[in-house]
Amino acid sequence: MRPIFWLYDALSITRSNYTGLLAQLINSISLPAYLLLIRITWLCVFFLARLVLVNFRVVCQRMAFKYFNFLVLLLCGVNTLATEQAGAPDKYRLWAGGSSPARLGYETKLIELLLAESENRFGPYELDVHSVQYSRFEGLKRIEDGRFDFALVPQWDQQHEKKTQFISVPYPIWNGFLGYRQLIVHRDRLDDFSRIRSLADLKKFKVGQGENWLDNRFYRKNGVRVIEAQTFHSLFPMLKRKRFDCVPLGITEVDGTLKDINSLTNDFAVVPKLMLHYPFYTYLVVGRKQEKLANRLGSSFESIIADGRYKALLEEFMSKKLRIIEDPNTVLIEIR
Protein backbone atom coordinates (compact mmCIF):
# COMPACT_ATOMS: atom_id res chain seq x y z
CA MET A 1 0.00 0.00 0.00
CA ARG A 2 2.81 2.43 0.73
CA PRO A 3 4.13 2.56 -2.96
CA ILE A 4 0.56 3.22 -4.22
CA PHE A 5 0.14 6.12 -1.84
CA TRP A 6 3.56 7.45 -2.89
CA LEU A 7 2.47 7.29 -6.55
CA TYR A 8 -0.84 8.87 -5.68
CA ASP A 9 0.90 11.79 -3.92
CA ALA A 10 3.43 12.18 -6.71
CA LEU A 11 0.74 12.57 -9.39
CA SER A 12 -1.25 14.96 -7.12
CA ILE A 13 -4.54 13.21 -7.74
CA THR A 14 -7.48 13.04 -5.38
CA ARG A 15 -8.45 9.96 -3.31
CA SER A 16 -11.55 9.48 -5.40
CA ASN A 17 -9.40 8.70 -8.45
CA TYR A 18 -7.38 6.07 -6.60
CA THR A 19 -9.52 3.15 -7.79
CA GLY A 20 -9.39 4.31 -11.37
CA LEU A 21 -5.65 4.77 -11.26
CA LEU A 22 -5.22 1.24 -9.91
CA ALA A 23 -7.41 -0.16 -12.68
CA GLN A 24 -5.40 1.73 -15.35
CA LEU A 25 -2.16 0.43 -13.86
CA ILE A 26 -3.35 -3.19 -13.96
CA ASN A 27 -4.69 -2.85 -17.53
CA SER A 28 -1.33 -1.54 -18.72
CA ILE A 29 0.43 -4.68 -17.49
CA SER A 30 0.59 -7.76 -19.74
CA LEU A 31 -0.79 -11.09 -18.51
CA PRO A 32 2.57 -12.73 -17.66
CA ALA A 33 3.64 -9.61 -15.83
CA TYR A 34 0.27 -9.52 -14.05
CA LEU A 35 0.67 -13.13 -12.89
CA LEU A 36 4.18 -12.34 -11.78
CA LEU A 37 2.86 -9.37 -9.79
CA ILE A 38 0.27 -11.60 -8.11
CA ARG A 39 2.94 -14.14 -7.24
CA ILE A 40 5.21 -11.44 -5.85
CA THR A 41 2.28 -10.03 -3.84
CA TRP A 42 1.45 -13.45 -2.35
CA LEU A 43 5.11 -14.06 -1.59
CA CYS A 44 5.24 -10.74 0.24
CA VAL A 45 2.06 -11.59 2.15
CA PHE A 46 3.44 -15.02 3.01
CA PHE A 47 6.78 -13.54 4.04
CA LEU A 48 5.13 -10.91 6.22
CA ALA A 49 2.80 -13.48 7.76
CA ARG A 50 5.70 -15.83 8.44
CA LEU A 51 7.69 -12.96 9.92
CA VAL A 52 4.80 -12.05 12.20
CA LEU A 53 4.26 -15.66 13.22
CA VAL A 54 7.98 -16.29 13.83
CA ASN A 55 8.29 -13.11 15.85
CA PHE A 56 5.14 -13.98 17.75
CA ARG A 57 6.46 -17.45 18.47
CA VAL A 58 9.82 -16.04 19.58
CA VAL A 59 8.08 -13.54 21.84
CA CYS A 60 5.86 -16.27 23.23
CA GLN A 61 8.84 -18.56 23.73
CA ARG A 62 10.74 -15.85 25.53
CA MET A 63 7.79 -15.03 27.74
CA ALA A 64 7.14 -18.71 28.39
CA PHE A 65 10.82 -19.25 29.23
CA LYS A 66 10.83 -16.32 31.64
CA TYR A 67 7.64 -17.47 33.35
CA PHE A 68 8.92 -21.03 33.47
CA ASN A 69 12.15 -19.88 35.13
CA PHE A 70 10.15 -17.79 37.58
CA LEU A 71 7.93 -20.74 38.47
CA VAL A 72 10.95 -23.03 38.89
CA LEU A 73 12.67 -20.52 41.17
CA LEU A 74 9.46 -20.00 43.11
CA LEU A 75 8.95 -23.72 43.61
CA CYS A 76 12.60 -24.17 44.62
CA GLY A 77 12.29 -21.30 47.09
CA VAL A 78 9.12 -22.73 48.61
CA ASN A 79 10.70 -26.17 48.84
CA THR A 80 13.87 -24.77 50.44
CA LEU A 81 11.85 -22.73 52.91
CA ALA A 82 9.72 -25.74 53.80
CA THR A 83 12.85 -27.85 54.29
CA GLU A 84 14.43 -25.22 56.48
CA GLN A 85 11.28 -24.87 58.52
CA ALA A 86 11.04 -28.62 58.95
CA GLY A 87 14.70 -29.42 59.63
CA ALA A 88 16.45 -26.26 60.84
CA PRO A 89 17.10 -26.26 64.59
CA ASP A 90 15.68 -23.61 66.89
CA LYS A 91 18.57 -21.58 68.30
CA TYR A 92 18.27 -20.69 71.98
CA ARG A 93 20.57 -18.24 73.76
CA LEU A 94 20.86 -18.80 77.50
CA TRP A 95 22.22 -16.06 79.76
CA ALA A 96 23.94 -17.75 82.68
CA GLY A 97 26.09 -14.88 83.91
CA GLY A 98 24.68 -15.17 87.42
CA SER A 99 25.95 -18.74 87.86
CA SER A 100 29.41 -19.77 88.97
CA PRO A 101 31.28 -22.22 86.68
CA ALA A 102 30.72 -25.03 89.20
CA ARG A 103 26.95 -24.50 89.26
CA LEU A 104 26.76 -24.18 85.51
CA GLY A 105 27.89 -27.79 84.98
CA TYR A 106 24.65 -29.13 86.45
CA GLU A 107 22.44 -26.35 85.12
CA THR A 108 23.63 -26.74 81.52
CA LYS A 109 23.22 -30.51 81.69
CA LEU A 110 19.66 -30.10 83.01
CA ILE A 111 18.70 -27.62 80.25
CA GLU A 112 20.18 -29.91 77.59
CA LEU A 113 18.07 -32.74 79.03
CA LEU A 114 14.92 -30.58 78.92
CA LEU A 115 15.48 -29.56 75.29
CA ALA A 116 16.40 -33.08 74.16
CA GLU A 117 13.34 -34.53 75.91
CA SER A 118 11.03 -32.35 73.81
CA GLU A 119 12.84 -32.74 70.49
CA ASN A 120 10.23 -35.11 69.03
CA ARG A 121 7.42 -32.63 69.74
CA PHE A 122 9.17 -29.29 69.21
CA GLY A 123 11.97 -30.13 66.77
CA PRO A 124 15.79 -29.92 66.88
CA TYR A 125 17.62 -27.22 68.78
CA GLU A 126 20.96 -25.49 69.31
CA LEU A 127 21.90 -24.10 72.72
CA ASP A 128 24.35 -21.21 73.14
CA VAL A 129 25.36 -20.48 76.73
CA HIS A 130 26.51 -16.94 77.50
CA SER A 131 28.30 -16.46 80.82
CA VAL A 132 28.92 -12.73 80.50
CA GLN A 133 28.68 -11.00 83.88
CA TYR A 134 25.72 -8.61 84.10
CA SER A 135 23.59 -7.50 86.98
CA ARG A 136 20.20 -9.18 87.31
CA PHE A 137 18.53 -6.06 85.89
CA GLU A 138 20.90 -5.84 82.91
CA GLY A 139 20.57 -9.56 82.12
CA LEU A 140 16.76 -9.42 82.13
CA LYS A 141 16.86 -6.26 80.03
CA ARG A 142 18.83 -8.12 77.37
CA ILE A 143 16.20 -10.88 77.33
CA GLU A 144 13.51 -8.24 76.93
CA ASP A 145 15.48 -6.72 74.02
CA GLY A 146 15.80 -10.13 72.34
CA ARG A 147 19.58 -10.50 72.74
CA PHE A 148 19.03 -13.58 74.95
CA ASP A 149 16.08 -15.97 74.98
CA PHE A 150 16.07 -17.18 78.58
CA ALA A 151 18.05 -17.10 81.81
CA LEU A 152 18.63 -18.71 85.18
CA VAL A 153 17.15 -16.25 87.66
CA PRO A 154 17.26 -16.69 91.45
CA GLN A 155 14.34 -15.74 93.68
CA TRP A 156 11.94 -15.05 90.83
CA ASP A 157 8.68 -13.54 92.07
CA GLN A 158 6.03 -15.61 90.30
CA GLN A 159 3.17 -13.72 91.99
CA HIS A 160 4.08 -10.51 90.15
CA GLU A 161 5.06 -12.17 86.88
CA LYS A 162 2.06 -10.84 84.93
CA LYS A 163 3.38 -7.32 85.41
CA THR A 164 6.62 -8.19 83.60
CA GLN A 165 7.72 -9.10 80.07
CA PHE A 166 8.77 -12.60 81.16
CA ILE A 167 7.41 -16.09 81.67
CA SER A 168 8.90 -18.38 84.31
CA VAL A 169 9.07 -22.16 84.12
CA PRO A 170 7.49 -23.04 87.50
CA TYR A 171 9.98 -25.71 88.60
CA PRO A 172 13.03 -24.86 90.75
CA ILE A 173 16.32 -25.78 89.09
CA TRP A 174 17.99 -27.02 92.29
CA ASN A 175 14.83 -28.09 94.14
CA GLY A 176 15.73 -25.72 97.00
CA PHE A 177 19.23 -27.10 97.62
CA LEU A 178 20.79 -23.85 96.46
CA GLY A 179 19.73 -22.38 99.81
CA TYR A 180 22.29 -24.55 101.63
CA ARG A 181 25.61 -22.70 102.04
CA GLN A 182 29.11 -23.65 103.09
CA LEU A 183 31.81 -21.18 104.07
CA ILE A 184 35.16 -20.66 102.31
CA VAL A 185 37.69 -19.11 104.70
CA HIS A 186 41.43 -18.49 104.89
CA ARG A 187 43.11 -21.57 106.33
CA ASP A 188 44.37 -19.70 109.37
CA ARG A 189 40.74 -18.96 110.39
CA LEU A 190 39.47 -22.56 110.39
CA ASP A 191 39.71 -22.89 114.18
CA ASP A 192 37.68 -19.70 114.69
CA PHE A 193 34.87 -20.91 112.47
CA SER A 194 34.86 -24.45 113.87
CA ARG A 195 33.50 -22.98 117.12
CA ILE A 196 30.37 -21.50 115.50
CA ARG A 197 27.20 -23.09 116.87
CA SER A 198 24.50 -20.47 116.28
CA LEU A 199 23.48 -17.35 114.36
CA ALA A 200 24.75 -15.25 117.26
CA ASP A 201 28.23 -16.77 116.75
CA LEU A 202 28.08 -16.06 113.02
CA LYS A 203 27.37 -12.36 113.66
CA LYS A 204 30.90 -11.97 115.01
CA PHE A 205 32.27 -12.31 111.48
CA LYS A 206 32.04 -10.27 108.29
CA VAL A 207 30.62 -12.04 105.24
CA GLY A 208 31.83 -11.39 101.67
CA GLN A 209 29.24 -11.48 98.89
CA GLY A 210 28.82 -10.26 95.32
CA GLU A 211 27.38 -6.84 94.60
CA ASN A 212 23.56 -6.82 94.80
CA TRP A 213 23.34 -10.57 95.37
CA LEU A 214 19.87 -11.47 96.58
CA ASP A 215 21.46 -13.48 99.42
CA ASN A 216 22.65 -10.25 101.01
CA ARG A 217 19.22 -9.32 102.29
CA PHE A 218 19.01 -12.52 104.36
CA TYR A 219 22.28 -11.74 106.14
CA ARG A 220 21.51 -8.07 106.73
CA LYS A 221 17.99 -8.85 107.92
CA ASN A 222 19.51 -11.16 110.56
CA GLY A 223 22.21 -8.73 111.65
CA VAL A 224 25.18 -10.28 109.80
CA ARG A 225 27.65 -7.73 108.36
CA VAL A 226 28.07 -7.97 104.57
CA ILE A 227 30.92 -6.59 102.43
CA GLU A 228 30.14 -6.59 98.70
CA ALA A 229 32.59 -7.26 95.85
CA GLN A 230 31.95 -6.00 92.33
CA THR A 231 32.36 -9.42 90.72
CA PHE A 232 32.43 -13.05 91.81
CA HIS A 233 36.13 -13.46 90.97
CA SER A 234 37.17 -10.42 93.03
CA LEU A 235 35.79 -12.00 96.21
CA PHE A 236 38.83 -14.18 96.88
CA PRO A 237 41.62 -11.61 96.53
CA MET A 238 39.58 -9.56 99.02
CA LEU A 239 39.26 -12.59 101.31
CA LYS A 240 43.01 -13.11 101.10
CA ARG A 241 43.56 -9.47 102.13
CA LYS A 242 41.09 -10.08 105.01
CA ARG A 243 38.59 -7.46 103.92
CA PHE A 244 36.04 -9.93 105.31
CA ASP A 245 36.22 -13.28 107.09
CA CYS A 246 34.36 -15.78 104.91
CA VAL A 247 32.53 -16.29 101.60
CA PRO A 248 29.36 -18.41 101.89
CA LEU A 249 28.60 -20.25 98.65
CA GLY A 250 26.00 -22.80 97.61
CA ILE A 251 26.87 -26.39 98.42
CA THR A 252 26.54 -27.13 94.73
CA GLU A 253 29.39 -24.80 93.79
CA VAL A 254 31.71 -24.53 96.78
CA ASP A 255 34.00 -27.50 95.95
CA GLY A 256 34.54 -26.50 92.32
CA THR A 257 35.22 -22.91 93.33
CA LEU A 258 37.70 -23.98 96.00
CA LYS A 259 39.56 -26.11 93.47
CA ASP A 260 39.85 -23.15 91.09
CA ILE A 261 41.05 -20.59 93.62
CA ASN A 262 43.55 -23.02 95.16
CA SER A 263 45.07 -23.93 91.80
CA LEU A 264 47.94 -21.46 92.33
CA THR A 265 48.02 -21.21 96.11
CA ASN A 266 46.55 -23.36 98.84
CA ASP A 267 45.36 -20.52 101.05
CA PHE A 268 41.66 -21.38 101.35
CA ALA A 269 39.50 -24.13 102.83
CA VAL A 270 35.85 -25.03 103.40
CA VAL A 271 34.73 -25.07 107.02
CA PRO A 272 33.76 -28.72 107.71
CA LYS A 273 30.51 -29.73 109.40
CA LEU A 274 29.02 -26.24 109.18
CA MET A 275 26.17 -25.11 106.94
CA LEU A 276 23.87 -22.11 106.62
CA HIS A 277 20.38 -22.40 105.18
CA TYR A 278 17.79 -19.96 103.88
CA PRO A 279 14.98 -20.30 101.31
CA PHE A 280 16.57 -19.76 97.92
CA TYR A 281 15.24 -20.95 94.56
CA THR A 282 16.38 -20.49 90.98
CA TYR A 283 14.03 -20.66 87.98
CA LEU A 284 14.29 -20.56 84.22
CA VAL A 285 12.81 -17.28 82.98
CA VAL A 286 11.89 -16.82 79.31
CA GLY A 287 11.10 -13.69 77.32
CA ARG A 288 7.36 -13.27 76.77
CA LYS A 289 7.86 -13.47 72.99
CA GLN A 290 9.33 -16.96 73.44
CA GLU A 291 6.14 -18.66 74.60
CA LYS A 292 7.00 -21.77 72.56
CA LEU A 293 10.26 -22.15 74.49
CA ALA A 294 8.46 -21.69 77.81
CA ASN A 295 5.97 -24.43 76.87
CA ARG A 296 8.78 -26.67 75.68
CA LEU A 297 10.76 -26.36 78.93
CA GLY A 298 7.65 -26.68 81.12
CA SER A 299 6.35 -29.84 79.45
CA SER A 300 9.82 -31.40 79.53
CA PHE A 301 10.19 -30.64 83.21
CA GLU A 302 6.93 -32.47 83.90
CA SER A 303 8.19 -35.49 81.94
CA ILE A 304 11.59 -35.81 83.64
CA ILE A 305 10.05 -35.33 87.09
CA ALA A 306 7.47 -38.03 86.37
CA ASP A 307 9.98 -40.62 85.12
CA GLY A 308 12.63 -39.86 87.79
CA ARG A 309 15.35 -38.41 85.57
CA TYR A 310 15.27 -35.04 87.33
CA LYS A 311 15.82 -36.65 90.73
CA ALA A 312 18.56 -38.90 89.34
CA LEU A 313 20.44 -35.97 87.77
CA LEU A 314 20.15 -33.93 90.96
CA GLU A 315 21.43 -36.80 93.10
CA GLU A 316 24.32 -37.33 90.68
CA PHE A 317 25.57 -33.83 91.51
CA MET A 318 24.34 -33.71 95.11
CA SER A 319 25.04 -37.16 96.62
CA LYS A 320 28.11 -36.07 98.60
CA LYS A 321 26.41 -32.93 99.91
CA LEU A 322 23.22 -34.78 100.85
CA ARG A 323 25.29 -36.94 103.19
CA ILE A 324 26.67 -33.82 104.89
CA ILE A 325 23.20 -32.29 105.27
CA GLU A 326 21.86 -35.50 106.81
CA ASP A 327 24.90 -35.99 109.07
CA PRO A 328 23.78 -35.44 112.72
CA ASN A 329 27.18 -33.85 113.48
CA THR A 330 26.65 -31.05 110.96
CA VAL A 331 25.81 -27.67 112.51
CA LEU A 332 22.97 -26.19 110.44
CA ILE A 333 22.16 -22.52 111.05
CA GLU A 334 18.77 -21.37 109.74
CA ILE A 335 18.59 -17.82 108.41
CA ARG A 336 15.12 -16.37 107.64
XYZ file of C-alpha atoms in Angstrom:
336
model
C 0.000 0.000 0.000
C 2.811 2.429 0.728
C 4.126 2.557 -2.957
C 0.557 3.219 -4.217
C 0.142 6.120 -1.837
C 3.557 7.451 -2.893
C 2.472 7.290 -6.546
C -0.840 8.875 -5.680
C 0.896 11.785 -3.918
C 3.432 12.183 -6.708
C 0.735 12.574 -9.390
C -1.254 14.965 -7.123
C -4.537 13.207 -7.739
C -7.478 13.036 -5.376
C -8.449 9.964 -3.306
C -11.554 9.482 -5.397
C -9.398 8.703 -8.448
C -7.381 6.070 -6.599
C -9.517 3.148 -7.794
C -9.393 4.308 -11.366
C -5.655 4.768 -11.263
C -5.217 1.241 -9.913
C -7.408 -0.162 -12.679
C -5.404 1.729 -15.352
C -2.159 0.434 -13.862
C -3.352 -3.192 -13.958
C -4.695 -2.846 -17.525
C -1.334 -1.535 -18.722
C 0.426 -4.679 -17.491
C 0.587 -7.755 -19.743
C -0.789 -11.095 -18.510
C 2.569 -12.730 -17.663
C 3.638 -9.612 -15.826
C 0.269 -9.523 -14.053
C 0.673 -13.132 -12.891
C 4.185 -12.339 -11.776
C 2.862 -9.370 -9.792
C 0.275 -11.600 -8.108
C 2.940 -14.145 -7.241
C 5.208 -11.437 -5.848
C 2.284 -10.034 -3.837
C 1.451 -13.453 -2.354
C 5.110 -14.061 -1.592
C 5.240 -10.736 0.242
C 2.061 -11.591 2.145
C 3.443 -15.023 3.007
C 6.782 -13.545 4.043
C 5.128 -10.914 6.217
C 2.799 -13.478 7.762
C 5.701 -15.831 8.445
C 7.694 -12.965 9.915
C 4.803 -12.047 12.203
C 4.261 -15.659 13.220
C 7.977 -16.291 13.831
C 8.287 -13.112 15.853
C 5.138 -13.983 17.750
C 6.465 -17.446 18.469
C 9.821 -16.041 19.584
C 8.081 -13.544 21.838
C 5.858 -16.272 23.233
C 8.843 -18.557 23.733
C 10.743 -15.848 25.532
C 7.793 -15.029 27.736
C 7.140 -18.707 28.390
C 10.820 -19.248 29.228
C 10.832 -16.318 31.639
C 7.638 -17.465 33.347
C 8.922 -21.031 33.469
C 12.149 -19.884 35.132
C 10.147 -17.788 37.580
C 7.931 -20.740 38.466
C 10.950 -23.034 38.892
C 12.674 -20.522 41.167
C 9.460 -19.996 43.106
C 8.953 -23.716 43.610
C 12.599 -24.173 44.623
C 12.287 -21.305 47.091
C 9.117 -22.732 48.607
C 10.701 -26.175 48.845
C 13.871 -24.772 50.440
C 11.848 -22.734 52.907
C 9.724 -25.743 53.799
C 12.853 -27.848 54.290
C 14.435 -25.222 56.482
C 11.281 -24.866 58.521
C 11.039 -28.619 58.946
C 14.696 -29.417 59.634
C 16.452 -26.258 60.836
C 17.102 -26.259 64.589
C 15.685 -23.611 66.889
C 18.570 -21.576 68.296
C 18.269 -20.695 71.977
C 20.571 -18.238 73.757
C 20.865 -18.800 77.504
C 22.217 -16.059 79.759
C 23.936 -17.755 82.684
C 26.092 -14.876 83.913
C 24.681 -15.172 87.419
C 25.950 -18.740 87.863
C 29.409 -19.772 88.967
C 31.279 -22.217 86.680
C 30.721 -25.028 89.205
C 26.951 -24.495 89.263
C 26.763 -24.182 85.510
C 27.889 -27.792 84.985
C 24.651 -29.134 86.452
C 22.436 -26.345 85.122
C 23.628 -26.737 81.522
C 23.215 -30.509 81.685
C 19.663 -30.103 83.005
C 18.701 -27.624 80.249
C 20.180 -29.914 77.592
C 18.070 -32.743 79.027
C 14.923 -30.580 78.916
C 15.477 -29.557 75.293
C 16.397 -33.075 74.161
C 13.336 -34.534 75.913
C 11.031 -32.348 73.806
C 12.845 -32.743 70.486
C 10.227 -35.110 69.027
C 7.424 -32.627 69.742
C 9.166 -29.290 69.209
C 11.965 -30.128 66.768
C 15.788 -29.925 66.883
C 17.617 -27.220 68.781
C 20.956 -25.494 69.311
C 21.898 -24.099 72.721
C 24.346 -21.211 73.144
C 25.357 -20.482 76.734
C 26.512 -16.938 77.501
C 28.300 -16.458 80.820
C 28.922 -12.725 80.495
C 28.685 -11.004 83.878
C 25.724 -8.611 84.097
C 23.585 -7.496 86.978
C 20.202 -9.180 87.313
C 18.526 -6.062 85.886
C 20.902 -5.840 82.907
C 20.565 -9.558 82.117
C 16.761 -9.420 82.127
C 16.858 -6.263 80.033
C 18.828 -8.125 77.368
C 16.197 -10.879 77.325
C 13.509 -8.235 76.931
C 15.482 -6.723 74.018
C 15.797 -10.132 72.338
C 19.575 -10.503 72.736
C 19.034 -13.576 74.948
C 16.084 -15.973 74.980
C 16.068 -17.175 78.584
C 18.048 -17.097 81.807
C 18.627 -18.714 85.180
C 17.147 -16.251 87.663
C 17.264 -16.689 91.451
C 14.344 -15.737 93.684
C 11.944 -15.050 90.827
C 8.678 -13.539 92.073
C 6.035 -15.607 90.305
C 3.168 -13.720 91.989
C 4.078 -10.515 90.150
C 5.065 -12.168 86.883
C 2.055 -10.841 84.926
C 3.383 -7.317 85.408
C 6.623 -8.195 83.605
C 7.719 -9.098 80.074
C 8.775 -12.597 81.155
C 7.413 -16.090 81.672
C 8.901 -18.384 84.308
C 9.066 -22.160 84.122
C 7.489 -23.041 87.502
C 9.979 -25.707 88.599
C 13.033 -24.858 90.748
C 16.324 -25.776 89.091
C 17.990 -27.016 92.286
C 14.830 -28.086 94.142
C 15.725 -25.721 96.998
C 19.227 -27.105 97.615
C 20.789 -23.848 96.462
C 19.728 -22.383 99.814
C 22.292 -24.553 101.627
C 25.606 -22.697 102.037
C 29.107 -23.650 103.086
C 31.811 -21.181 104.067
C 35.156 -20.663 102.309
C 37.692 -19.113 104.704
C 41.427 -18.490 104.892
C 43.111 -21.570 106.332
C 44.371 -19.702 109.369
C 40.739 -18.964 110.393
C 39.475 -22.562 110.390
C 39.712 -22.894 114.175
C 37.684 -19.702 114.689
C 34.875 -20.912 112.466
C 34.857 -24.446 113.871
C 33.497 -22.982 117.117
C 30.368 -21.501 115.495
C 27.204 -23.086 116.868
C 24.502 -20.466 116.277
C 23.476 -17.350 114.362
C 24.755 -15.251 117.255
C 28.230 -16.772 116.748
C 28.084 -16.057 113.016
C 27.371 -12.363 113.658
C 30.900 -11.967 115.008
C 32.274 -12.314 111.484
C 32.037 -10.272 108.285
C 30.619 -12.044 105.244
C 31.827 -11.395 101.668
C 29.237 -11.475 98.892
C 28.823 -10.259 95.320
C 27.378 -6.844 94.604
C 23.563 -6.820 94.803
C 23.340 -10.573 95.373
C 19.872 -11.473 96.582
C 21.457 -13.480 99.421
C 22.650 -10.250 101.011
C 19.217 -9.319 102.293
C 19.014 -12.522 104.360
C 22.282 -11.741 106.137
C 21.506 -8.074 106.733
C 17.989 -8.848 107.920
C 19.511 -11.161 110.557
C 22.209 -8.726 111.650
C 25.177 -10.276 109.795
C 27.646 -7.728 108.356
C 28.068 -7.974 104.570
C 30.925 -6.590 102.434
C 30.144 -6.594 98.703
C 32.591 -7.256 95.854
C 31.955 -5.999 92.326
C 32.360 -9.424 90.715
C 32.433 -13.052 91.812
C 36.130 -13.458 90.972
C 37.169 -10.421 93.032
C 35.789 -11.999 96.210
C 38.827 -14.177 96.876
C 41.615 -11.610 96.528
C 39.580 -9.558 99.022
C 39.259 -12.588 101.309
C 43.011 -13.112 101.096
C 43.562 -9.467 102.131
C 41.089 -10.084 105.007
C 38.592 -7.455 103.919
C 36.037 -9.925 105.307
C 36.223 -13.279 107.089
C 34.358 -15.779 104.906
C 32.529 -16.295 101.602
C 29.358 -18.407 101.891
C 28.601 -20.255 98.653
C 26.001 -22.804 97.611
C 26.875 -26.388 98.423
C 26.541 -27.134 94.734
C 29.391 -24.796 93.787
C 31.713 -24.534 96.777
C 33.998 -27.501 95.947
C 34.536 -26.498 92.315
C 35.216 -22.909 93.329
C 37.696 -23.981 96.004
C 39.565 -26.111 93.466
C 39.852 -23.148 91.091
C 41.045 -20.587 93.615
C 43.554 -23.022 95.156
C 45.072 -23.930 91.797
C 47.940 -21.455 92.327
C 48.019 -21.206 96.108
C 46.552 -23.365 98.835
C 45.360 -20.518 101.054
C 41.665 -21.376 101.348
C 39.502 -24.132 102.827
C 35.852 -25.025 103.397
C 34.727 -25.072 107.021
C 33.761 -28.716 107.708
C 30.511 -29.734 109.399
C 29.020 -26.237 109.181
C 26.167 -25.106 106.941
C 23.868 -22.112 106.623
C 20.382 -22.404 105.182
C 17.787 -19.957 103.881
C 14.980 -20.302 101.313
C 16.565 -19.761 97.922
C 15.239 -20.951 94.562
C 16.379 -20.486 90.975
C 14.034 -20.656 87.980
C 14.285 -20.560 84.215
C 12.815 -17.280 82.982
C 11.887 -16.822 79.315
C 11.102 -13.685 77.319
C 7.358 -13.274 76.773
C 7.859 -13.474 72.993
C 9.330 -16.959 73.439
C 6.138 -18.662 74.601
C 6.995 -21.770 72.557
C 10.263 -22.146 74.489
C 8.462 -21.695 77.814
C 5.966 -24.426 76.867
C 8.784 -26.666 75.684
C 10.758 -26.363 78.932
C 7.649 -26.685 81.116
C 6.350 -29.842 79.449
C 9.823 -31.401 79.526
C 10.186 -30.639 83.213
C 6.925 -32.474 83.900
C 8.193 -35.489 81.936
C 11.591 -35.805 83.637
C 10.054 -35.326 87.087
C 7.468 -38.029 86.373
C 9.980 -40.616 85.124
C 12.627 -39.861 87.792
C 15.353 -38.414 85.565
C 15.269 -35.043 87.334
C 15.822 -36.654 90.730
C 18.563 -38.904 89.337
C 20.445 -35.974 87.774
C 20.147 -33.934 90.964
C 21.429 -36.800 93.098
C 24.321 -37.327 90.682
C 25.573 -33.830 91.506
C 24.339 -33.711 95.112
C 25.043 -37.159 96.621
C 28.106 -36.072 98.597
C 26.409 -32.934 99.912
C 23.222 -34.778 100.849
C 25.286 -36.942 103.185
C 26.671 -33.820 104.889
C 23.195 -32.292 105.269
C 21.864 -35.503 106.808
C 24.897 -35.990 109.073
C 23.781 -35.438 112.717
C 27.177 -33.847 113.483
C 26.646 -31.054 110.958
C 25.813 -27.669 112.511
C 22.968 -26.191 110.442
C 22.164 -22.517 111.045
C 18.772 -21.373 109.736
C 18.588 -17.823 108.405
C 15.124 -16.373 107.637
